[in-house]
Short mmCIF file of C-alpha atoms in Angstrom, two decimals:
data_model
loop_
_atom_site.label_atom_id
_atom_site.label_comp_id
_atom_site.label_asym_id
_atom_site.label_seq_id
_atom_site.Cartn_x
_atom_site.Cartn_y
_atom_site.Cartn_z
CA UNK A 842 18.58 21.23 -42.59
CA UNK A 843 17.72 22.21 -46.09
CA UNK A 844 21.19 19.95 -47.14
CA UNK A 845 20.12 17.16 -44.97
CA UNK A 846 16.47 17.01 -46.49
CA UNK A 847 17.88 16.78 -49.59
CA UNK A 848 20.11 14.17 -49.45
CA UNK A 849 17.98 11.97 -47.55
CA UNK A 850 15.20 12.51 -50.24
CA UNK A 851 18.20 11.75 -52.76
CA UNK A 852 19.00 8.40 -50.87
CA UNK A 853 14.92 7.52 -50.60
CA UNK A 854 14.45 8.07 -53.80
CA UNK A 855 17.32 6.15 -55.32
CA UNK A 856 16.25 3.20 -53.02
CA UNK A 857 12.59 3.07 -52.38
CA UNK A 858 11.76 5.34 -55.27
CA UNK A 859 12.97 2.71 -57.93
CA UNK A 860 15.45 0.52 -57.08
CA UNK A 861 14.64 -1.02 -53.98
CA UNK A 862 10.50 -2.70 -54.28
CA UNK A 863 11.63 -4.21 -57.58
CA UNK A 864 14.53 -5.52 -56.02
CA UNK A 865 12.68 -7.07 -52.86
CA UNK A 866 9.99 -8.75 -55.15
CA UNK A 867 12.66 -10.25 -57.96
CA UNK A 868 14.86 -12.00 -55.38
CA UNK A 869 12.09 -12.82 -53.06
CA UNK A 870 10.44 -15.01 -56.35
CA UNK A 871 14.37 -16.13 -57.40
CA UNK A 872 13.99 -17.17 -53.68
CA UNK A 873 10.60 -19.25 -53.70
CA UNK A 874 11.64 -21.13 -56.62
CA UNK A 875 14.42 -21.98 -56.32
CA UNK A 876 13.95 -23.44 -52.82
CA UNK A 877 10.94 -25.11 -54.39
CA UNK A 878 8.55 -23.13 -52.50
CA UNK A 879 9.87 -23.91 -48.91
CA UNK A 880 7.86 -21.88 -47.82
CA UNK A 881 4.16 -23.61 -48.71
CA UNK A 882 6.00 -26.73 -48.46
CA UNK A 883 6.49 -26.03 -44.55
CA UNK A 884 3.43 -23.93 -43.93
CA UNK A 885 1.69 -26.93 -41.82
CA UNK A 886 4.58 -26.95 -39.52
CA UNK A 887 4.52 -23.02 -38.87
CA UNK A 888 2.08 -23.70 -36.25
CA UNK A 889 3.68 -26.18 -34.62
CA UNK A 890 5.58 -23.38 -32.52
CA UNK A 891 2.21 -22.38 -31.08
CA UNK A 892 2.21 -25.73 -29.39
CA UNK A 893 6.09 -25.52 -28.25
CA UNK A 894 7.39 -28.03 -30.43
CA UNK A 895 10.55 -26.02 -30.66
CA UNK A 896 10.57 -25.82 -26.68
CA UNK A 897 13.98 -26.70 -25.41
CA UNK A 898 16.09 -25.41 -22.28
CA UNK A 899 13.66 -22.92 -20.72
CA UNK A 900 16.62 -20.75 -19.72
CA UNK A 901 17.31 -19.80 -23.42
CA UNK A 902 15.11 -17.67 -25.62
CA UNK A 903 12.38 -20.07 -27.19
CA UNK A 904 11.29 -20.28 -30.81
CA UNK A 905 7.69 -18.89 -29.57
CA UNK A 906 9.21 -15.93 -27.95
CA UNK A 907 11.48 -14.92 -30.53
CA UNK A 908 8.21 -15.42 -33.00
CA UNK A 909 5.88 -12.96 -30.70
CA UNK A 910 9.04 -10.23 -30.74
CA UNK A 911 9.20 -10.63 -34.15
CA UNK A 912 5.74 -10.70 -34.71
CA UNK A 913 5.18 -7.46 -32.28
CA UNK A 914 7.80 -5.42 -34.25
CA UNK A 915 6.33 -6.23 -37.82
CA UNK A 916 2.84 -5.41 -36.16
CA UNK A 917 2.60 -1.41 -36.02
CA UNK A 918 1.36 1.57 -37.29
CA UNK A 919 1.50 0.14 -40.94
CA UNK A 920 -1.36 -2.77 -40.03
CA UNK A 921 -3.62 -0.30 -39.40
CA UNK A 922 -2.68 3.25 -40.62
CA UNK A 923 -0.68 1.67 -43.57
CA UNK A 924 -3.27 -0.64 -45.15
CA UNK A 925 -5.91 2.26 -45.02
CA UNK A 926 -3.02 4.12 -47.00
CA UNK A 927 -2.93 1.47 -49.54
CA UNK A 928 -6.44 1.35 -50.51
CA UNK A 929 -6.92 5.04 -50.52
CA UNK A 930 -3.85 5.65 -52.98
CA UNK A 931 -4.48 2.33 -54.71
CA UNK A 932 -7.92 1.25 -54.26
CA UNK A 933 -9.12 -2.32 -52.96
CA UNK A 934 -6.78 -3.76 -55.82
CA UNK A 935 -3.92 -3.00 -53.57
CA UNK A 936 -4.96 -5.46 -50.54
CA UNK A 937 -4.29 -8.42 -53.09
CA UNK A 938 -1.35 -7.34 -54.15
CA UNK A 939 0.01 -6.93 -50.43
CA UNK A 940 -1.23 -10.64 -49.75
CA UNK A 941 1.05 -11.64 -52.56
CA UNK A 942 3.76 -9.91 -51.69
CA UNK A 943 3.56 -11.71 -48.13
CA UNK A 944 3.42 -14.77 -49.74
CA UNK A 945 6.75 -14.43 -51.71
CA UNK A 946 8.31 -12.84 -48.51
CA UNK A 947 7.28 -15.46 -46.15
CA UNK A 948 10.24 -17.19 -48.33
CA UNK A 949 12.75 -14.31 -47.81
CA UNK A 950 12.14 -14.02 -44.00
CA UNK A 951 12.56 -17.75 -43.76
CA UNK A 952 16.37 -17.52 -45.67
CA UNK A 953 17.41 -14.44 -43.53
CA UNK A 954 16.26 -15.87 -40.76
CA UNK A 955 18.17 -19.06 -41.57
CA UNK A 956 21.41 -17.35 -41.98
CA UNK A 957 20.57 -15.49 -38.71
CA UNK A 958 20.26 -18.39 -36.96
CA UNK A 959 23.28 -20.72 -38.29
CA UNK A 960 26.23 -17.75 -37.70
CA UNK A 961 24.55 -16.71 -34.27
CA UNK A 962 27.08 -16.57 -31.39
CA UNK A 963 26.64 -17.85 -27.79
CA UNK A 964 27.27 -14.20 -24.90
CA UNK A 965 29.19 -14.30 -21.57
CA UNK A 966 25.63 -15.08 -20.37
CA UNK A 967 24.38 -18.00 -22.30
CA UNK A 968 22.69 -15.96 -24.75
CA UNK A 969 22.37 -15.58 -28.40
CA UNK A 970 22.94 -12.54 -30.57
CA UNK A 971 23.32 -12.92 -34.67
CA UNK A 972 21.70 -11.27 -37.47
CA UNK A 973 22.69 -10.18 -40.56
CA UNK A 974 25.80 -7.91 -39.51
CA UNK A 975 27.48 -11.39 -38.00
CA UNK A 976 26.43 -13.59 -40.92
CA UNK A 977 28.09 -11.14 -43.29
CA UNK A 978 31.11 -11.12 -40.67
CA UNK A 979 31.02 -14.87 -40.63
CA UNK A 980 29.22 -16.03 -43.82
CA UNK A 981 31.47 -13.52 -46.07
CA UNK A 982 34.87 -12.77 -44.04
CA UNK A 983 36.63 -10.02 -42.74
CA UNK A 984 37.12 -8.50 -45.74
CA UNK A 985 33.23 -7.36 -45.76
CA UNK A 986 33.10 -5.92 -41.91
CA UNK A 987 32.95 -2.49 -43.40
CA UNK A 988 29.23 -3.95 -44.79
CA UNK A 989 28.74 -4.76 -41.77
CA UNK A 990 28.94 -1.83 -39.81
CA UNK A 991 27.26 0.52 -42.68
CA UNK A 992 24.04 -1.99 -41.62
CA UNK A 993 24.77 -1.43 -38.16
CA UNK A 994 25.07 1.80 -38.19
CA UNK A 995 21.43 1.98 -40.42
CA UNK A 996 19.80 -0.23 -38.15
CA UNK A 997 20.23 2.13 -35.21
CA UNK A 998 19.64 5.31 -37.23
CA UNK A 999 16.61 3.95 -38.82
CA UNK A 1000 14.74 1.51 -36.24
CA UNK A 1001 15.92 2.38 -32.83
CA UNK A 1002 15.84 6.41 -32.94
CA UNK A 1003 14.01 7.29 -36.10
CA UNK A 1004 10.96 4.66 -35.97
CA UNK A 1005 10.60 5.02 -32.20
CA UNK A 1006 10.04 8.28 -31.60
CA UNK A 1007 7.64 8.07 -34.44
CA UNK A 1008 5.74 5.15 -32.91
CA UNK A 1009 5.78 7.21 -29.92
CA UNK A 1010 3.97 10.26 -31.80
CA UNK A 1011 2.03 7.67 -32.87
CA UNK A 1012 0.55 6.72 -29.53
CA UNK A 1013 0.31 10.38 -28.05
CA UNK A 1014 -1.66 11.34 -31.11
CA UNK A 1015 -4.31 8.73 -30.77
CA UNK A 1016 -4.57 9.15 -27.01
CA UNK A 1017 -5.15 12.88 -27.63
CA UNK A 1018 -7.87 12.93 -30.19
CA UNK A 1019 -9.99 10.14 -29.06
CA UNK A 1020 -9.02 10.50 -25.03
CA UNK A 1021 -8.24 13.98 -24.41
CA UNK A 1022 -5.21 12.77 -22.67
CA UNK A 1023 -2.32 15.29 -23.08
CA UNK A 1024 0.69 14.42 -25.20
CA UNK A 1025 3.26 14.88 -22.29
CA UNK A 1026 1.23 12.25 -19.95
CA UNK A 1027 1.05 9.95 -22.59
CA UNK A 1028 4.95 10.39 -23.45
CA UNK A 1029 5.53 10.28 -19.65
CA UNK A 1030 3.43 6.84 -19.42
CA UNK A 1031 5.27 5.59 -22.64
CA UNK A 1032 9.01 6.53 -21.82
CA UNK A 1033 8.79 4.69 -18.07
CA UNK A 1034 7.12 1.63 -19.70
CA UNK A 1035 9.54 1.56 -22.02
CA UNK A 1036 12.64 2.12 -19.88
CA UNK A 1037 11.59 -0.94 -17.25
CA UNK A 1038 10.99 -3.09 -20.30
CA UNK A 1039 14.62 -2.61 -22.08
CA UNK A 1040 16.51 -2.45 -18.41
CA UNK A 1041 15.52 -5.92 -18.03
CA UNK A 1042 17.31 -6.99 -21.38
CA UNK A 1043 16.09 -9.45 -24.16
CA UNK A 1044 14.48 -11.97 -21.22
CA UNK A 1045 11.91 -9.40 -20.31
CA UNK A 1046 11.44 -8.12 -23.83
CA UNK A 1047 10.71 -11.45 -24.78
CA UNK A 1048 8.39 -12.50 -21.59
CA UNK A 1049 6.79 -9.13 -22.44
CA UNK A 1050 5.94 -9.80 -26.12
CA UNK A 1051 4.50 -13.60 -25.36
CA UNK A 1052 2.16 -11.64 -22.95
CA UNK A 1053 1.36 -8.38 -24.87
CA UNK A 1054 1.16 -10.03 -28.44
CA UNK A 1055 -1.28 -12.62 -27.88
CA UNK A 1056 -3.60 -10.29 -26.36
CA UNK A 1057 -2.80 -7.43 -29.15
CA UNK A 1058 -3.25 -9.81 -32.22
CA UNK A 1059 -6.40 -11.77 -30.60
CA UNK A 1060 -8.17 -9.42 -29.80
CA UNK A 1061 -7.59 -7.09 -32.85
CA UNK A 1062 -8.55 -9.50 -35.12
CA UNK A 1063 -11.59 -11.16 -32.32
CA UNK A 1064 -13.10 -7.87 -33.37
CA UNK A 1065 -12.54 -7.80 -37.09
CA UNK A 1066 -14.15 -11.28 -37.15
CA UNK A 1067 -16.84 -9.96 -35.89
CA UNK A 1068 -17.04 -7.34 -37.89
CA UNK A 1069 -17.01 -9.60 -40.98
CA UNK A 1070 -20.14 -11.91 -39.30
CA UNK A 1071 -22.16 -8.76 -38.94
CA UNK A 1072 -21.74 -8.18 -42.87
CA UNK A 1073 -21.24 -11.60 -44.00
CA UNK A 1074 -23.19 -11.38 -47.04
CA UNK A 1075 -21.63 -8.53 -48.28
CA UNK A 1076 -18.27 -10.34 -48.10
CA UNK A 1077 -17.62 -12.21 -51.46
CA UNK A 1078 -18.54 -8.62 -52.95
CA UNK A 1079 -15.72 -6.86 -51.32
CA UNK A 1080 -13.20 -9.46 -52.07
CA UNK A 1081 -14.50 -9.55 -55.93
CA UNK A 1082 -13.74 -5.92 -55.86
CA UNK A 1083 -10.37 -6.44 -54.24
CA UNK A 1084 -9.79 -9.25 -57.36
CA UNK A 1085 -11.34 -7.05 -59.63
CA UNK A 1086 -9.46 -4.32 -59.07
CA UNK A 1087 -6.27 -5.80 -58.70
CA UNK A 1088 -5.84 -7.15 -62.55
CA UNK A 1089 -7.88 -4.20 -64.38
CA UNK A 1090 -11.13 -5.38 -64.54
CA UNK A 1091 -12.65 -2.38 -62.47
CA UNK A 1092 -10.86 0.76 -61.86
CA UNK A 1093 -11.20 2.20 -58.56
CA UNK A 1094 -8.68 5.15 -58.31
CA UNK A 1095 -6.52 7.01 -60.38
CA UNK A 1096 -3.62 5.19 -62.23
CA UNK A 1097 -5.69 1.84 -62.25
CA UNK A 1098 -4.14 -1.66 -61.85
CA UNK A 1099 -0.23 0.52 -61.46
CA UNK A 1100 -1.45 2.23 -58.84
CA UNK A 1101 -3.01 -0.87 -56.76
CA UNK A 1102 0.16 -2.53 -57.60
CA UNK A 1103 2.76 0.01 -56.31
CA UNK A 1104 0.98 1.03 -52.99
CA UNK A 1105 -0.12 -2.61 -52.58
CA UNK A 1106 3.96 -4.31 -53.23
CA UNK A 1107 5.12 -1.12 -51.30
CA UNK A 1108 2.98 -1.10 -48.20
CA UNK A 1109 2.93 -4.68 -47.63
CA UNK A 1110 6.64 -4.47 -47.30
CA UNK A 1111 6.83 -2.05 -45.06
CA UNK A 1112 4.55 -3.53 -43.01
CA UNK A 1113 5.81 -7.48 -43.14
CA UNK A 1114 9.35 -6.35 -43.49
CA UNK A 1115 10.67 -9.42 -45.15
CA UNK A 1116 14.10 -8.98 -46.56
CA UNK A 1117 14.44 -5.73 -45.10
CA UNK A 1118 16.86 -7.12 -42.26
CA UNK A 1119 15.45 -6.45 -39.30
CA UNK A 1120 13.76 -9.41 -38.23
CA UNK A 1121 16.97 -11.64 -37.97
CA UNK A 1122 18.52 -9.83 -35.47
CA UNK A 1123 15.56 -11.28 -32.79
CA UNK A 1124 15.21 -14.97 -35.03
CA UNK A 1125 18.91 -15.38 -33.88
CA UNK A 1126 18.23 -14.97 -30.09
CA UNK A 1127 16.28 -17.83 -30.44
CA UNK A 1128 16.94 -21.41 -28.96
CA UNK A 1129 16.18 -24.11 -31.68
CA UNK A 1130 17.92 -26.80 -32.96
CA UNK A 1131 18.09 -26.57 -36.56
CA UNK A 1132 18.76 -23.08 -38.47
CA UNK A 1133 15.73 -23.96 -40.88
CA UNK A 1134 13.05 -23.89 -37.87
CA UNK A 1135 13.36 -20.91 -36.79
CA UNK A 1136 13.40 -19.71 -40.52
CA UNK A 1137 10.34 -21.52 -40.88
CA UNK A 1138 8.97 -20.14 -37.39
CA UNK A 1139 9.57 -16.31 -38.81
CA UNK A 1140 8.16 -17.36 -41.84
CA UNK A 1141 4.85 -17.22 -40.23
CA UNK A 1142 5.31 -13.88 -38.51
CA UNK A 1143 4.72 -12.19 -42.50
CA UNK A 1144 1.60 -14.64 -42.22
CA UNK A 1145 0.29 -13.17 -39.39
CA UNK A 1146 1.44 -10.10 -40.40
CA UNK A 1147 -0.28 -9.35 -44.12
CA UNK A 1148 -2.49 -12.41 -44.86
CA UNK A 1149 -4.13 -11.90 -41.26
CA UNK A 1150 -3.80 -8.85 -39.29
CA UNK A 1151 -3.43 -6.74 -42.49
CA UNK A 1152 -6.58 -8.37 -43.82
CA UNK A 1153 -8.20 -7.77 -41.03
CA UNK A 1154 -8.09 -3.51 -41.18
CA UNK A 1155 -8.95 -4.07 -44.94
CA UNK A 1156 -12.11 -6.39 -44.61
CA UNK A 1157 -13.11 -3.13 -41.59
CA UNK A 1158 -12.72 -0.93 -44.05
CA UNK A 1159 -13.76 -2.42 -47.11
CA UNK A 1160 -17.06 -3.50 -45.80
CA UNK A 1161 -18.01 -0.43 -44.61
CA UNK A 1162 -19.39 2.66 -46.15
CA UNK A 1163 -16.56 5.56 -45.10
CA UNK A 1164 -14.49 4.69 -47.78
CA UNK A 1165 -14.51 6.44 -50.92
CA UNK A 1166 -13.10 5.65 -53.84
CA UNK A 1167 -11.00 8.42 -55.28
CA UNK A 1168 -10.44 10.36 -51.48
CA UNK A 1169 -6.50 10.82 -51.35
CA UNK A 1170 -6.48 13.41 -48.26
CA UNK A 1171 -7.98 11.08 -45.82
CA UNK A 1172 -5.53 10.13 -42.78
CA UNK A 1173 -5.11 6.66 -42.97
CA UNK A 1174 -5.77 6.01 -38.73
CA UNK A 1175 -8.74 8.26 -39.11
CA UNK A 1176 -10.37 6.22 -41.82
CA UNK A 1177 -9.50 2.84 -39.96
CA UNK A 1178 -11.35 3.88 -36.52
CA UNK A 1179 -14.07 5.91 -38.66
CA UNK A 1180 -14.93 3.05 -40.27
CA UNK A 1181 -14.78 0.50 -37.21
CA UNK A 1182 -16.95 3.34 -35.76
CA UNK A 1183 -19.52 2.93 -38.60
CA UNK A 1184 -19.58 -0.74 -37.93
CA UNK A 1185 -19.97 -1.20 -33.82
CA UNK A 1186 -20.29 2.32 -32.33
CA UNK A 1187 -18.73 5.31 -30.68
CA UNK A 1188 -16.81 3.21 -28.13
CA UNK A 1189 -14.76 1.35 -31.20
CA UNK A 1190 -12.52 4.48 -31.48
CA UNK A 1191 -11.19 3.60 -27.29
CA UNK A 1192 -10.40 0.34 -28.48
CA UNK A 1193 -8.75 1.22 -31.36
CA UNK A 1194 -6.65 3.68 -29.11
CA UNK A 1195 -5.90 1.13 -26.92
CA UNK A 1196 -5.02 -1.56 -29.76
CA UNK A 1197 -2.39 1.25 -31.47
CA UNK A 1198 -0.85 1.67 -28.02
CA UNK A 1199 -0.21 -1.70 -27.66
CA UNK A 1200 1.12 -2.14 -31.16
CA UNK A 1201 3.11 0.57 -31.10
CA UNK A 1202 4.68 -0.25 -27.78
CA UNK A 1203 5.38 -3.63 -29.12
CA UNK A 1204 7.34 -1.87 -31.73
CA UNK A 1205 9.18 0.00 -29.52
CA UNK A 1206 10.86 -2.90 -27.53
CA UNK A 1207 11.97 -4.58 -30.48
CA UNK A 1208 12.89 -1.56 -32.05
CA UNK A 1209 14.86 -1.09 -28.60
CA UNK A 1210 16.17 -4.58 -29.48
CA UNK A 1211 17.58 -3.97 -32.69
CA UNK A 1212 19.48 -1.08 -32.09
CA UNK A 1213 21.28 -2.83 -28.67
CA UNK A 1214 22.27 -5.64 -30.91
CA UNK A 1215 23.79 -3.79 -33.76
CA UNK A 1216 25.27 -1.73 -31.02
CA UNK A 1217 26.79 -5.25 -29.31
CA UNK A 1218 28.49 -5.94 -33.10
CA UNK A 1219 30.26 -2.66 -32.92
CA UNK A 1220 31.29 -2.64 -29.33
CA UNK A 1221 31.32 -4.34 -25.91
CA UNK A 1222 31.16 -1.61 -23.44
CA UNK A 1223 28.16 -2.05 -21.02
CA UNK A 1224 28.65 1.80 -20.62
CA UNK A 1225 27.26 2.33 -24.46
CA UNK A 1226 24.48 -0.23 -23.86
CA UNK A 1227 23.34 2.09 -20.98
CA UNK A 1228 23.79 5.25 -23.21
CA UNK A 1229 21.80 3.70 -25.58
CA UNK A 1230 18.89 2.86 -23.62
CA UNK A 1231 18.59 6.17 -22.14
CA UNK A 1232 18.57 8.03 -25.83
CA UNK A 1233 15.82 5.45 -26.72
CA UNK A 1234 13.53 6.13 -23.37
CA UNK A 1235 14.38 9.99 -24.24
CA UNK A 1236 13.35 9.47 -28.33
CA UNK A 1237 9.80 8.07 -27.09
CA UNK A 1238 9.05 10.96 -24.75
CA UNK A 1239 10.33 13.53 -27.29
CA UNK A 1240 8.33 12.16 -30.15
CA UNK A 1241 5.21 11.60 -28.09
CA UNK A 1242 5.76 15.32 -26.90
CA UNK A 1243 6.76 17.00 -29.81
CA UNK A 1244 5.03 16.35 -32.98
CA UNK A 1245 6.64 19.15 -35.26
CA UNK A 1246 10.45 17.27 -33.62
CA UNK A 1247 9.66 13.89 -35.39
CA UNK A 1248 10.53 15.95 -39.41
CA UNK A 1249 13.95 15.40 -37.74
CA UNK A 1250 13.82 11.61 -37.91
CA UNK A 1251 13.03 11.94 -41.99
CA UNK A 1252 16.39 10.13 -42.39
CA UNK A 1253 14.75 6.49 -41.30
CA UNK A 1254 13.09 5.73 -44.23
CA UNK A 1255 16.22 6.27 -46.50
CA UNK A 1256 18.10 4.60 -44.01
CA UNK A 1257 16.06 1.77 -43.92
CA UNK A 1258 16.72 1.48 -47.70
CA UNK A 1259 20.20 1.27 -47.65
CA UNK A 1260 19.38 -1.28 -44.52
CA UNK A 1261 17.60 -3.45 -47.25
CA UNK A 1262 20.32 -2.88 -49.61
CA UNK A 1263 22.80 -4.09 -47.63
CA UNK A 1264 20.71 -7.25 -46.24
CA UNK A 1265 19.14 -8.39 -49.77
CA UNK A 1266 23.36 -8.30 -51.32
CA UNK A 1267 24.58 -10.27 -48.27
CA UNK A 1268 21.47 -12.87 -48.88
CA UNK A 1269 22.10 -13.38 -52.47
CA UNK A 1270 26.10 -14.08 -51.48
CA UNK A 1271 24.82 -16.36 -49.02
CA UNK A 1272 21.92 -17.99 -50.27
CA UNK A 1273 24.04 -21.07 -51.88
CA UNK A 1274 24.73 -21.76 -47.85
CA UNK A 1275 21.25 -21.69 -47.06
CA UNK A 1276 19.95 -23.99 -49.63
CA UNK A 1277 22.51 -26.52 -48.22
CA UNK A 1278 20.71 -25.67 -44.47
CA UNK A 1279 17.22 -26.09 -46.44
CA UNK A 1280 18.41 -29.37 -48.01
CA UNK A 1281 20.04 -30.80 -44.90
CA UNK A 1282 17.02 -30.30 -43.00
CA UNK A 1283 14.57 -31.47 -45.74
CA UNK A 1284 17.06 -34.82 -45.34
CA UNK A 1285 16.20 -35.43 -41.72
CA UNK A 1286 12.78 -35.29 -42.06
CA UNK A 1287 12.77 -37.66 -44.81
CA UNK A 1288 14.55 -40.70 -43.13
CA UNK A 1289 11.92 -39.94 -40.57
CA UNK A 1290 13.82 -37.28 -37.79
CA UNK A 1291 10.48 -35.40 -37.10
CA UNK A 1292 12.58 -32.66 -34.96
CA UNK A 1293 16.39 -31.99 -37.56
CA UNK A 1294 18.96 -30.96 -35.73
CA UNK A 1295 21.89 -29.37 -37.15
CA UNK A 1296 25.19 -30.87 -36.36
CA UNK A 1297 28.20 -27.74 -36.89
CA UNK A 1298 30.35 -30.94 -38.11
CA UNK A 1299 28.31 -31.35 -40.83
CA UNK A 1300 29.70 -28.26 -42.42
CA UNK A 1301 33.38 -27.74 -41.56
CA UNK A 1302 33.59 -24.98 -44.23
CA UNK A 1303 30.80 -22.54 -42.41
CA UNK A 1304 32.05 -20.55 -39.53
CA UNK A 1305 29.96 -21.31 -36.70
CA UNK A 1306 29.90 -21.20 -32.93
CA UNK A 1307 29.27 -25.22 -32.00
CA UNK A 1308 28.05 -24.03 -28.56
CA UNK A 1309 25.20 -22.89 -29.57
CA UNK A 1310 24.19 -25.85 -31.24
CA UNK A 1311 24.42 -28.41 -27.84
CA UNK A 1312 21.73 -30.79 -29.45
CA UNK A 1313 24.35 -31.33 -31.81
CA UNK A 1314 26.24 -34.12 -28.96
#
């Protein structure tokens, strides 16, 4: 175990240590401009998947769904527990610099989504499954399958075992402290809800998310707005010291406007994900008919993710008097419900409780998700689709009942890193392809085609699957 800890620590420290953040923010500006800011360009016609605008053949995946899945997998542990993190190790200066880093990733989701979309391939069942793994496949040839299967093989490691049984910890924690429930009851609950969610496939994880989400995100941030009324006038305070603190003009923790900057750039990207390489694997599923809307579409999942719901736990804690500048032992869930506490009463820590169960469980499933797809890339058999859903209901009731068990899952952060390795070098390769999406759909709209469609003839060179493109005839 010693050997183990060691090399993972090696790997995390040679990619998120150094390497990796830098990396993320350089090509996710290189990005931006030169797609001339697609992503602010567009941002008016986010919401129009809200309203269904995408909404094709109802059998298929829509552009909603696949929004909500993506949306409930970003959403976790890091929009509460992580921001808390941020401004404890980085002070209020750190919130800003997460909103920027959403800002430039909003562009990076939207090109891996893109590239998701465009190499996706149509299932036995009328399906979609893509994601980076196939657009490296397809995008970059044979000759890079053994890329491939190093981010398969990640993917699984890292989001499907490793994350899940943490979000399962996670879950059983919370319903200990503040409910007295015991951990095996909770991982009991957890693991069956789980298993009849991801027996029913990606249709029921989908219908699941466009239920759960709506009522997770509402009503988390329902009570952050109100929150905000109730202290109104000490709002343009709190974001002058998030400003303030952000570019040096106040100095709120230790290591100043570097330390605001590292914990703000680092937790907003573990939170939003963008350009990690996860979030493609659910844009692909996704019924639309040009690549570029659903890039768009997942575009405004890091939206919702940082600018709002992130925002959200900040302005809680911000405007509230438990947080101290200069306290780095505090537990970042314990400082989030303390200070909702502070704000509306005793009975704020049950709904936080309840708002963590439902954001980790919303994890889970796409989690779930992830890992069945990179499993599909490697192999066919149903019998290792079953094997793999019984290891995931198992992970959830093992990390929910034993909290010492989830040091074993240590690898998923390093794993993750070579995950975002692997995703930002097959983006670069590909991003000449996706400028020629991005321009081709730019096109449509300006000889007035209000809904693009992408026609596989268009582009003999790319190799894609022309049935799942059937607005194309």
């Amino acid at each position: 175990m010693q050997f183990f800890d060691s090399l993972f620590s090696y790997v995390n420290d040679l990619t998120w240590g150094w390497a990796l953040v830098p990396f993320l923010v350089v090509f996710g500006v290189f990005f931006t401009v030169a797609s001339g800011f697609i992503q602010f360009r567009f941002f008016k016609r986010m919401f129009g998947v809200l309203w269904g605008d995408e909404d094709g053949d109802p059998s298929k995946i829509s552009a909603r769904e696949a929004l909500f899945v993506s949306v409930g997998g970003r959403v976790g542990g890091g929009n509460i527990a992580g921001v808390a993190v941020a401004i404890t190790a980085g002070g209020p200066g750190a919130v800003f610099w997460m909103w920027a880093i959403a800002l430039i990733g909003m562009c990076s989701g939207l090109i891996e989504a893109t590239l998701a979309q465009v190499f996706k391939r149509t299932t036995p069942e009328g399906d979609y499954r893509g994601g980076p793994a196939r657009a490296i496949i397809h995008g970059l040839g044979e000759n890079y399958r053994w890329l491939a299967i190093i981010y398969a093989v990640c993917l699984i490691a890292s989001f499907a075992i490793g994350f899940n049984a943490f979000q399962g910890n996670t879950v059983a924690g919370a319903a200990a402290d503040s409910l007295g429930i015991p951990r095996y009851a909770t991982g009991i609950l957890l693991a069956a809800a789980t298993g009849f969610i991801v027996y029913g496939g990606i249709h029921r994880i989908a219908k699941a998310s466009d239920i759960i989400i709506p009522i997770m995100a509402f009503g988390y941030i329902a009570m952050a707005l109100v929150i905000i009324l109730m202290n109104i006038t000490a709002l343009p305070g709190v974001i002058w010291e998030i400003v303030a603190n952000a570019v040096g003009l106040r100095e709120a923790v230790a290591g100043g406007v570097g330390a605001a900057v590292a914990n703000g750039l680092r937790r907003g990207l573990f939170s939003n994900e963008a350009g990690l390489g996860s979030a493609p694997n659910v844009a692909a599923t996704a019924y639309v008919r040009h690549p570029v809307s659903q890039g768009i579409t997942q575009s405004f999942s890091v939206f919702i993710d940082t600018m709002i719901i992130c925002s959200c736990t900040a302005f809680v804690i911000l405007l509230g008097d438990v947080y101290q500048p200069g306290q780095t032992d505090v537990d970042g869930v314990i400082l989030t419900q303390q200070s909702m506490v502070s704000h509306v009463g005793s009975w704020a820590q049950y709904y936080l409780t309840a708002a963590i169960f439902l954001f980790s469980f919303s994890s889970i499933i796409y989690n779930y998700y992830l890992g069945e797809n990179a499993l599909a890339f490697m192999t066919e058999t149903p019998s290792a689709v079953h094997i793999l859903r019984i290891v995931i209901v198992a992970i959830v009731f093992i990390g929910a009942v034993a909290p010492g068990a989830t040091s074993v899952f240590n690898f998923s952060d390093p794993m993750m890193g070579i995950l975002a390795v692997v995703n930002l070098l097959a983006m670069m390769m590909l991003f000449p392809v996706a400028l020629r999406l991005i321009n081709d759909f730019r096109k449509q709209l300006a000889s007035g085609i209000k809904r693009p469609i992408f026609d596989p003839k268009k582009f003999p060179d790319l190799d894609t699957d022309e049935t799942a493109w059937p607005d194309a005839k």
